[in-house]
PDB file of C-alpha atoms in Angstrom:
ATOM      1  CA  MET O 170      -0.028   0.106   0.048  1.00 37.00           C
ATOM      2  CA  THR O 171       1.519   3.189  -1.027  1.00 40.00           C
ATOM      3  CA  VAL O 172       1.330   6.088   1.431  1.00 42.00           C
ATOM      4  CA  VAL O 173       0.652   9.397  -0.037  1.00 50.00           C
ATOM      5  CA  SER O 174       2.445  12.189   1.815  1.00 65.00           C
ATOM      6  CA  ASN O 175       0.713  15.510   2.354  1.00 87.00           C
ATOM      7  CA  PRO O 176       3.193  18.507   2.625  1.00 90.00           C
ATOM      8  CA  GLN O 177       0.567  20.722   3.809  1.00 91.00           C
ATOM      9  CA  ALA O 178      -0.744  18.602   6.534  1.00 92.00           C
ATOM     10  CA  GLU O 179       2.895  18.119   7.575  1.00 93.00           C
ATOM     11  CA  ALA O 180       3.707  21.865   7.497  1.00 94.00           C
ATOM     12  CA  PHE O 181       0.448  22.296   9.789  1.00 96.00           C
ATOM     13  CA  GLU O 182       1.517  19.717  12.201  1.00 95.00           C
ATOM     14  CA  THR O 183       5.124  20.964  12.635  1.00 95.00           C
ATOM     15  CA  MET O 184       3.854  24.592  13.099  1.00 96.00           C
ATOM     16  CA  ARG O 185       1.348  23.202  15.811  1.00 96.00           C
ATOM     17  CA  ARG O 186       4.018  21.473  17.840  1.00 96.00           C
ATOM     18  CA  GLY O 187       5.865  24.592  17.929  1.00 95.00           C
ATOM     19  CA  VAL O 188       2.933  26.609  19.131  1.00 96.00           C
ATOM     20  CA  LEU O 189       2.731  23.851  22.000  1.00 95.00           C
ATOM     21  CA  PHE O 190       6.340  24.816  22.980  1.00 94.00           C
ATOM     22  CA  LEU O 191       5.564  28.538  22.821  1.00 92.00           C
ATOM     23  CA  LEU O 192       2.625  28.048  24.948  1.00 93.00           C
ATOM     24  CA  ILE O 193       4.574  26.250  27.631  1.00 91.00           C
ATOM     25  CA  ALA O 194       7.209  29.027  27.485  1.00 88.00           C
ATOM     26  CA  TRP O 195       4.566  31.703  27.859  1.00 83.00           C
ATOM     27  CA  LEU O 196       3.169  30.160  31.113  1.00 85.00           C
ATOM     28  CA  LEU O 197       6.823  29.838  32.657  1.00 81.00           C
ATOM     29  CA  ILE O 198       7.450  33.594  31.685  1.00 75.00           C
ATOM     30  CA  GLY O 199       4.033  34.492  33.224  1.00 71.00           C
ATOM     31  CA  ILE O 200       5.022  32.611  36.337  1.00 69.00           C
ATOM     32  CA  GLY O 201       8.463  34.453  36.482  1.00 63.00           C
ATOM     33  CA  LEU O 202       6.712  37.995  36.191  1.00 63.00           C
ATOM     34  CA  SER O 203       4.043  36.992  38.789  1.00 64.00           C
ATOM     35  CA  LEU O 204       6.848  35.979  41.090  1.00 60.00           C
ATOM     36  CA  THR O 205       8.602  39.336  40.572  1.00 60.00           C
ATOM     37  CA  LEU O 206       5.390  41.414  41.282  1.00 59.00           C
ATOM     38  CA  PHE O 207       4.802  39.481  44.429  1.00 58.00           C
ATOM     39  CA  GLY O 208       8.407  39.860  45.736  1.00 57.00           C
ATOM     40  CA  VAL O 209       8.514  43.403  44.827  1.00 55.00           C
ATOM     41  CA  PHE O 210       5.152  44.065  46.586  1.00 58.00           C
ATOM     42  CA  THR O 211       6.368  42.124  49.536  1.00 59.00           C
ATOM     43  CA  GLY O 212       9.586  43.888  49.769  1.00 54.00           C
ATOM     44  CA  ALA O 213       7.971  47.217  49.504  1.00 55.00           C
ATOM     45  CA  LEU O 214       5.591  46.249  52.552  1.00 55.00           C
ATOM     46  CA  LEU O 215       8.538  44.955  54.578  1.00 50.00           C
ATOM     47  CA  ALA O 216      11.058  47.710  53.746  1.00 52.00           C
ATOM     48  CA  PRO O 217       9.858  50.510  56.130  1.00 55.00           C
ATOM     49  CA  ARG O 218      10.194  48.093  59.196  1.00 57.00           C
ATOM     50  CA  HIS O 219      12.577  45.379  57.972  1.00 50.00           C
ATOM     51  CA  LEU O 220      14.757  47.034  55.408  1.00 49.00           C
ATOM     52  CA  GLY O 221      17.089  43.807  55.152  1.00 57.00           C
ATOM     53  CA  LEU O 222      14.079  41.457  54.549  1.00 50.00           C
ATOM     54  CA  GLY O 223      12.511  43.923  52.123  1.00 52.00           C
ATOM     55  CA  LEU O 224      15.765  43.939  50.005  1.00 58.00           C
ATOM     56  CA  ALA O 225      16.081  40.330  50.263  1.00 60.00           C
ATOM     57  CA  GLY O 226      12.556  39.653  49.004  1.00 56.00           C
ATOM     58  CA  ALA O 227      12.989  42.097  46.196  1.00 58.00           C
ATOM     59  CA  MET O 228      16.522  40.417  45.019  1.00 65.00           C
ATOM     60  CA  GLY O 229      14.841  37.011  45.298  1.00 63.00           C
ATOM     61  CA  ALA O 230      12.124  37.902  43.120  1.00 61.00           C
ATOM     62  CA  LEU O 231      14.596  39.186  40.659  1.00 65.00           C
ATOM     63  CA  VAL O 232      16.734  36.281  40.763  1.00 69.00           C
ATOM     64  CA  ALA O 233      13.598  34.011  40.278  1.00 66.00           C
ATOM     65  CA  MET O 234      12.237  36.004  37.273  1.00 68.00           C
ATOM     66  CA  ILE O 235      15.778  35.819  35.655  1.00 71.00           C
ATOM     67  CA  VAL O 236      15.813  32.061  36.037  1.00 75.00           C
ATOM     68  CA  VAL O 237      12.156  31.451  34.876  1.00 75.00           C
ATOM     69  CA  VAL O 238      12.437  33.829  31.959  1.00 74.00           C
ATOM     70  CA  ILE O 239      15.616  32.271  30.797  1.00 78.00           C
ATOM     71  CA  VAL O 240      14.186  28.686  30.908  1.00 83.00           C
ATOM     72  CA  GLY O 241      10.989  30.080  29.206  1.00 82.00           C
ATOM     73  CA  ALA O 242      13.155  31.784  26.548  1.00 80.00           C
ATOM     74  CA  ILE O 243      15.049  28.643  25.734  1.00 86.00           C
ATOM     75  CA  ILE O 244      11.908  26.534  25.446  1.00 90.00           C
ATOM     76  CA  ALA O 245      10.435  29.214  23.067  1.00 87.00           C
ATOM     77  CA  LEU O 246      13.664  28.919  20.980  1.00 88.00           C
ATOM     78  CA  VAL O 247      13.328  25.171  20.819  1.00 92.00           C
ATOM     79  CA  GLY O 248       9.732  25.607  19.622  1.00 92.00           C
ATOM     80  CA  LEU O 249      10.550  28.379  17.084  1.00 90.00           C
ATOM     81  CA  TRP O 250      13.576  26.818  15.446  1.00 90.00           C
ATOM     82  CA  GLY O 251      12.796  23.092  15.897  1.00 92.00           C
ATOM     83  CA  TYR O 252       9.156  23.211  14.638  1.00 95.00           C
ATOM     84  CA  PHE O 253       7.226  26.561  14.063  1.00 95.00           C
ATOM     85  CA  VAL O 254       9.769  28.275  11.738  1.00 93.00           C
ATOM     86  CA  PRO O 255      10.526  25.149   9.682  1.00 94.00           C
ATOM     87  CA  GLY O 256       6.499  24.611   9.584  1.00 95.00           C
ATOM     88  CA  VAL O 257       6.119  28.131   8.210  1.00 95.00           C
ATOM     89  CA  ARG O 258       8.964  27.711   5.819  1.00 94.00           C
ATOM     90  CA  LYS O 259       7.513  24.503   4.492  1.00 94.00           C
ATOM     91  CA  LEU O 260       4.124  26.225   4.105  1.00 94.00           C
ATOM     92  CA  ALA O 261       5.910  28.854   2.187  1.00 93.00           C
ATOM     93  CA  GLU O 262       7.408  26.314  -0.126  1.00 92.00           C
ATOM     94  CA  ILE O 263       3.903  25.148  -1.000  1.00 92.00           C
ATOM     95  CA  ASN O 264       2.493  28.744  -1.204  1.00 91.00           C
ATOM     96  CA  PRO O 265       4.968  31.445  -1.793  1.00 92.00           C
ATOM     97  CA  GLU O 266       2.334  33.943  -0.391  1.00 91.00           C
ATOM     98  CA  PHE O 267       3.592  32.976   3.118  1.00 94.00           C
ATOM     99  CA  SER O 268       7.300  33.789   2.319  1.00 93.00           C
ATOM    100  CA  THR O 269       7.218  37.297   3.830  1.00 93.00           C
ATOM    101  CA  SER O 270       5.622  36.026   7.200  1.00 94.00           C
ATOM    102  CA  ALA O 271       8.193  33.075   7.246  1.00 93.00           C
ATOM    103  CA  THR O 272      10.892  35.618   7.142  1.00 93.00           C
ATOM    104  CA  LEU O 273       9.725  38.024   9.443  1.00 94.00           C
ATOM    105  CA  ILE O 274       8.837  35.504  11.945  1.00 93.00           C
ATOM    106  CA  ARG O 275      12.435  33.665  11.551  1.00 90.00           C
ATOM    107  CA  VAL O 276      14.192  37.247  11.836  1.00 91.00           C
ATOM    108  CA  GLY O 277      11.903  38.741  14.405  1.00 91.00           C
ATOM    109  CA  LEU O 278      10.824  36.136  17.060  1.00 87.00           C
ATOM    110  CA  TYR O 279      13.898  33.789  16.792  1.00 85.00           C
ATOM    111  CA  TYR O 280      16.818  36.376  17.025  1.00 89.00           C
ATOM    112  CA  GLY O 281      14.752  38.623  19.162  1.00 88.00           C
ATOM    113  CA  LEU O 282      14.356  35.934  21.775  1.00 84.00           C
ATOM    114  CA  ILE O 283      18.080  35.235  21.639  1.00 86.00           C
ATOM    115  CA  LEU O 284      18.873  39.021  22.306  1.00 87.00           C
ATOM    116  CA  LEU O 285      16.270  38.875  25.041  1.00 81.00           C
ATOM    117  CA  LEU O 286      17.975  35.977  26.552  1.00 79.00           C
ATOM    118  CA  ILE O 287      21.360  37.406  26.437  1.00 84.00           C
ATOM    119  CA  GLY O 288      19.971  40.625  27.817  1.00 81.00           C
ATOM    120  CA  ALA O 289      18.450  38.643  30.781  1.00 72.00           C
ATOM    121  CA  LEU O 290      21.800  37.049  31.530  1.00 74.00           C
ATOM    122  CA  LEU O 291      23.459  40.522  31.401  1.00 78.00           C
ATOM    123  CA  VAL O 292      20.635  42.543  33.207  1.00 68.00           C
ATOM    124  CA  VAL O 293      22.683  43.156  36.179  1.00 65.00           C
ATOM    125  CA  PHE O 294      25.086  44.914  33.977  1.00 74.00           C
ATOM    126  CA  ILE O 295      24.061  48.071  32.130  1.00 75.00           C
ATOM    127  CA  VAL O 296      24.740  46.624  28.813  1.00 78.00           C
ATOM    128  CA  GLY O 297      21.832  44.064  29.278  1.00 78.00           C
ATOM    129  CA  ILE O 298      19.241  46.745  29.198  1.00 79.00           C
ATOM    130  CA  PRO O 299      19.941  47.868  25.508  1.00 86.00           C
ATOM    131  CA  ILE O 300      20.270  44.305  24.448  1.00 86.00           C
ATOM    132  CA  MET O 301      16.911  43.414  25.775  1.00 83.00           C
ATOM    133  CA  PHE O 302      15.566  46.756  24.173  1.00 86.00           C
ATOM    134  CA  ILE O 303      16.803  45.465  20.673  1.00 90.00           C
ATOM    135  CA  GLY O 304      15.408  42.008  21.426  1.00 88.00           C
ATOM    136  CA  VAL O 305      11.956  43.560  22.175  1.00 87.00           C
ATOM    137  CA  ILE O 306      11.950  45.638  18.736  1.00 92.00           C
ATOM    138  CA  LEU O 307      12.831  42.243  16.835  1.00 92.00           C
ATOM    139  CA  ILE O 308      10.003  40.478  18.782  1.00 89.00           C
ATOM    140  CA  ILE O 309       7.544  43.281  17.557  1.00 91.00           C
ATOM    141  CA  ILE O 310       8.802  42.595  13.894  1.00 94.00           C
ATOM    142  CA  GLY O 311       8.248  39.055  14.536  1.00 93.00           C
ATOM    143  CA  TYR O 312       4.616  39.738  15.670  1.00 93.00           C
ATOM    144  CA  ILE O 313       4.047  41.481  12.513  1.00 95.00           C
ATOM    145  CA  GLY O 314       4.904  38.390  10.736  1.00 95.00           C
ATOM    146  CA  LEU O 315       2.535  36.287  12.855  1.00 95.00           C
ATOM    147  CA  ILE O 316      -0.284  38.852  12.077  1.00 96.00           C
ATOM    148  CA  ILE O 317       0.533  38.580   8.340  1.00 96.00           C
ATOM    149  CA  LEU O 318       0.780  34.828   8.605  1.00 96.00           C
ATOM    150  CA  SER O 319      -2.746  34.627  10.630  1.00 96.00           C
ATOM    151  CA  PHE O 320      -4.548  37.018   8.105  1.00 97.00           C
ATOM    152  CA  LYS O 321      -3.198  34.792   5.251  1.00 96.00           C
ATOM    153  CA  LEU O 322      -4.293  31.536   6.786  1.00 96.00           C
ATOM    154  CA  ASN O 323      -7.687  32.935   7.384  1.00 96.00           C
ATOM    155  CA  ASP O 324      -7.823  33.790   3.612  1.00 95.00           C
ATOM    156  CA  VAL O 325      -6.623  30.313   2.711  1.00 93.00           C
ATOM    157  CA  GLU O 326      -8.245  28.120   5.144  1.00 93.00           C
ATOM    158  CA  LYS O 327     -11.550  30.126   5.719  1.00 93.00           C
ATOM    159  CA  ASN O 328     -11.168  29.762   9.567  1.00 94.00           C
ATOM    160  CA  ALA O 329     -12.310  32.679  11.597  1.00 95.00           C
ATOM    161  CA  LEU O 330      -9.899  31.532  14.473  1.00 96.00           C
ATOM    162  CA  TYR O 331      -7.014  32.664  12.338  1.00 97.00           C
ATOM    163  CA  LEU O 332      -8.614  36.078  11.928  1.00 96.00           C
ATOM    164  CA  ALA O 333      -9.148  36.300  15.751  1.00 97.00           C
ATOM    165  CA  ALA O 334      -5.602  35.174  16.498  1.00 96.00           C
ATOM    166  CA  GLY O 335      -4.197  37.825  14.023  1.00 96.00           C
ATOM    167  CA  ILE O 336      -6.185  40.639  15.686  1.00 96.00           C
ATOM    168  CA  LEU O 337      -5.176  39.481  19.105  1.00 95.00           C
ATOM    169  CA  PHE O 338      -1.415  39.389  17.984  1.00 95.00           C
ATOM    170  CA  ILE O 339      -1.950  43.335  17.079  1.00 95.00           C
ATOM    171  CA  ILE O 340      -3.223  43.912  20.554  1.00 94.00           C
ATOM    172  CA  ALA O 341      -0.386  41.646  21.976  1.00 90.00           C
ATOM    173  CA  ILE O 342       2.024  44.490  20.660  1.00 87.00           C
ATOM    174  CA  PHE O 343       0.553  46.665  23.251  1.00 88.00           C
ATOM    175  CA  ALA O 344      -0.871  44.245  25.859  1.00 84.00           C
ATOM    176  CA  SER O 345       1.088  40.962  25.952  1.00 80.00           C
ATOM    177  CA  ILE O 346      -1.533  38.822  27.842  1.00 84.00           C
ATOM    178  CA  ALA O 347      -3.333  39.005  24.442  1.00 90.00           C
ATOM    179  CA  GLY O 348      -0.620  37.119  22.796  1.00 89.00           C
ATOM    180  CA  PHE O 349      -1.107  34.049  25.025  1.00 90.00           C
ATOM    181  CA  VAL O 350      -4.639  33.841  24.084  1.00 94.00           C
ATOM    182  CA  ALA O 351      -3.779  34.221  20.191  1.00 94.00           C
ATOM    183  CA  TRP O 352      -1.367  31.276  20.499  1.00 95.00           C
ATOM    184  CA  ILE O 353      -4.018  29.183  21.882  1.00 95.00           C
ATOM    185  CA  LEU O 354      -6.469  30.144  19.043  1.00 96.00           C
ATOM    186  CA  LEU O 355      -3.574  29.385  16.513  1.00 96.00           C
ATOM    187  CA  TYR O 356      -3.132  26.084  18.099  1.00 96.00           C
ATOM    188  CA  ILE O 357      -6.842  25.206  17.823  1.00 96.00           C
ATOM    189  CA  ALA O 358      -7.063  26.439  14.210  1.00 96.00           C
ATOM    190  CA  LEU O 359      -4.059  24.540  13.157  1.00 96.00           C
ATOM    191  CA  GLY O 360      -5.415  21.312  14.416  1.00 95.00           C
ATOM    192  CA  ASP O 361      -8.627  22.129  12.305  1.00 94.00           C
ATOM    193  CA  SER O 362      -6.485  22.809   9.394  1.00 94.00           C
ATOM    194  CA  ILE O 363      -4.509  19.521   9.821  1.00 94.00           C
ATOM    195  CA  LYS O 364      -7.927  17.655   9.699  1.00 93.00           C
ATOM    196  CA  LYS O 365      -9.090  19.476   6.565  1.00 92.00           C
ATOM    197  CA  ALA O 366      -5.754  18.746   4.809  1.00 90.00           C
ATOM    198  CA  ARG O 367      -5.784  15.070   5.719  1.00 88.00           C
ATOM    199  CA  GLN O 368      -9.474  14.808   4.250  1.00 86.00           C
ATOM    200  CA  ALA O 369      -8.552  16.439   1.183  1.00 68.00           C
ATOM    201  CA  PRO O 370      -8.394  14.009  -1.845  1.00 61.00           C
ATOM    202  CA  PRO O 371      -4.709  13.394  -2.972  1.00 51.00           C
ATOM    203  CA  PRO O 372      -3.802  15.008  -6.378  1.00 47.00           C
ATOM    204  CA  PRO O 373      -4.512  12.939  -9.387  1.00 49.00           C
ATOM    205  CA  VAL O 374      -1.670  10.637 -10.462  1.00 43.00           C
ATOM    206  CA  GLN O 375      -0.919  11.252 -14.132  1.00 45.00           C
ATOM    207  CA  PRO O 376      -0.854   7.776 -16.179  1.00 50.00           C
ATOM    208  CA  GLN O 377       2.458   6.876 -17.409  1.00 49.00           C
ATOM    209  CA  PRO O 378       2.734   5.311 -21.052  1.00 51.00           C
ATOM    210  CA  THR O 379       3.493   1.678 -20.964  1.00 54.00           C
ATOM    211  CA  GLY O 380       3.645   0.552 -24.544  1.00 52.00           C
ATOM    212  CA  PRO O 381       6.191   1.651 -27.158  1.00 57.00           C
ATOM    213  CA  LEU O 382       5.964   5.398 -28.389  1.00 52.00           C
ATOM    214  CA  PRO O 383       4.455   5.797 -31.869  1.00 56.00           C
ATOM    215  CA  PRO O 384       6.829   6.602 -34.503  1.00 58.00           C
ATOM    216  CA  PRO O 385       7.448  10.327 -35.389  1.00 54.00           C
ATOM    217  CA  VAL O 386       5.363  11.633 -38.245  1.00 49.00           C
TER     218      VAL O 386
END
């Protein structure tokens, strides 16, 4: 029995695995930021009476944030470079209309996260702050690629979840929590696209001549 490969379904499956990694990374980074806010708030309450405990709480929150953000960034990089970016690149090979979004996502999100990771490692030094700032700018460029990708997928797949994800990615540039919801919608929509691609009939096989070719006229 011959198994007919479906490049489009494979591209969607690869992208969906990458989105799962990115969702895990989002949760970790959110936990890190929550710990930081809790530590700073606790330190502010303790500082007037117990300055040492207040400073210790703030520093502990900062260390926790750095560790969790670094782990989250590494997981996000694995999801991007190992799955999501290759999946979008494969989709662009099938449909060149996705080429621009593939380039913006690769340059913006991947390299932006690398700079953000380096900046987090060097945050105790002054040089870490501008590195993180450049990383944030690149990530915004990557989000523009995600917006283009989502809208283009909505045009091709006729799935309103892609449209909603694209709108939320726009909002995420100004309010990052919207990005988490956008990734969830993208994960669900890609699952629908995988089912749709698998159910599509395979392309017709052109018959090959089996007998001798007729003599030229």
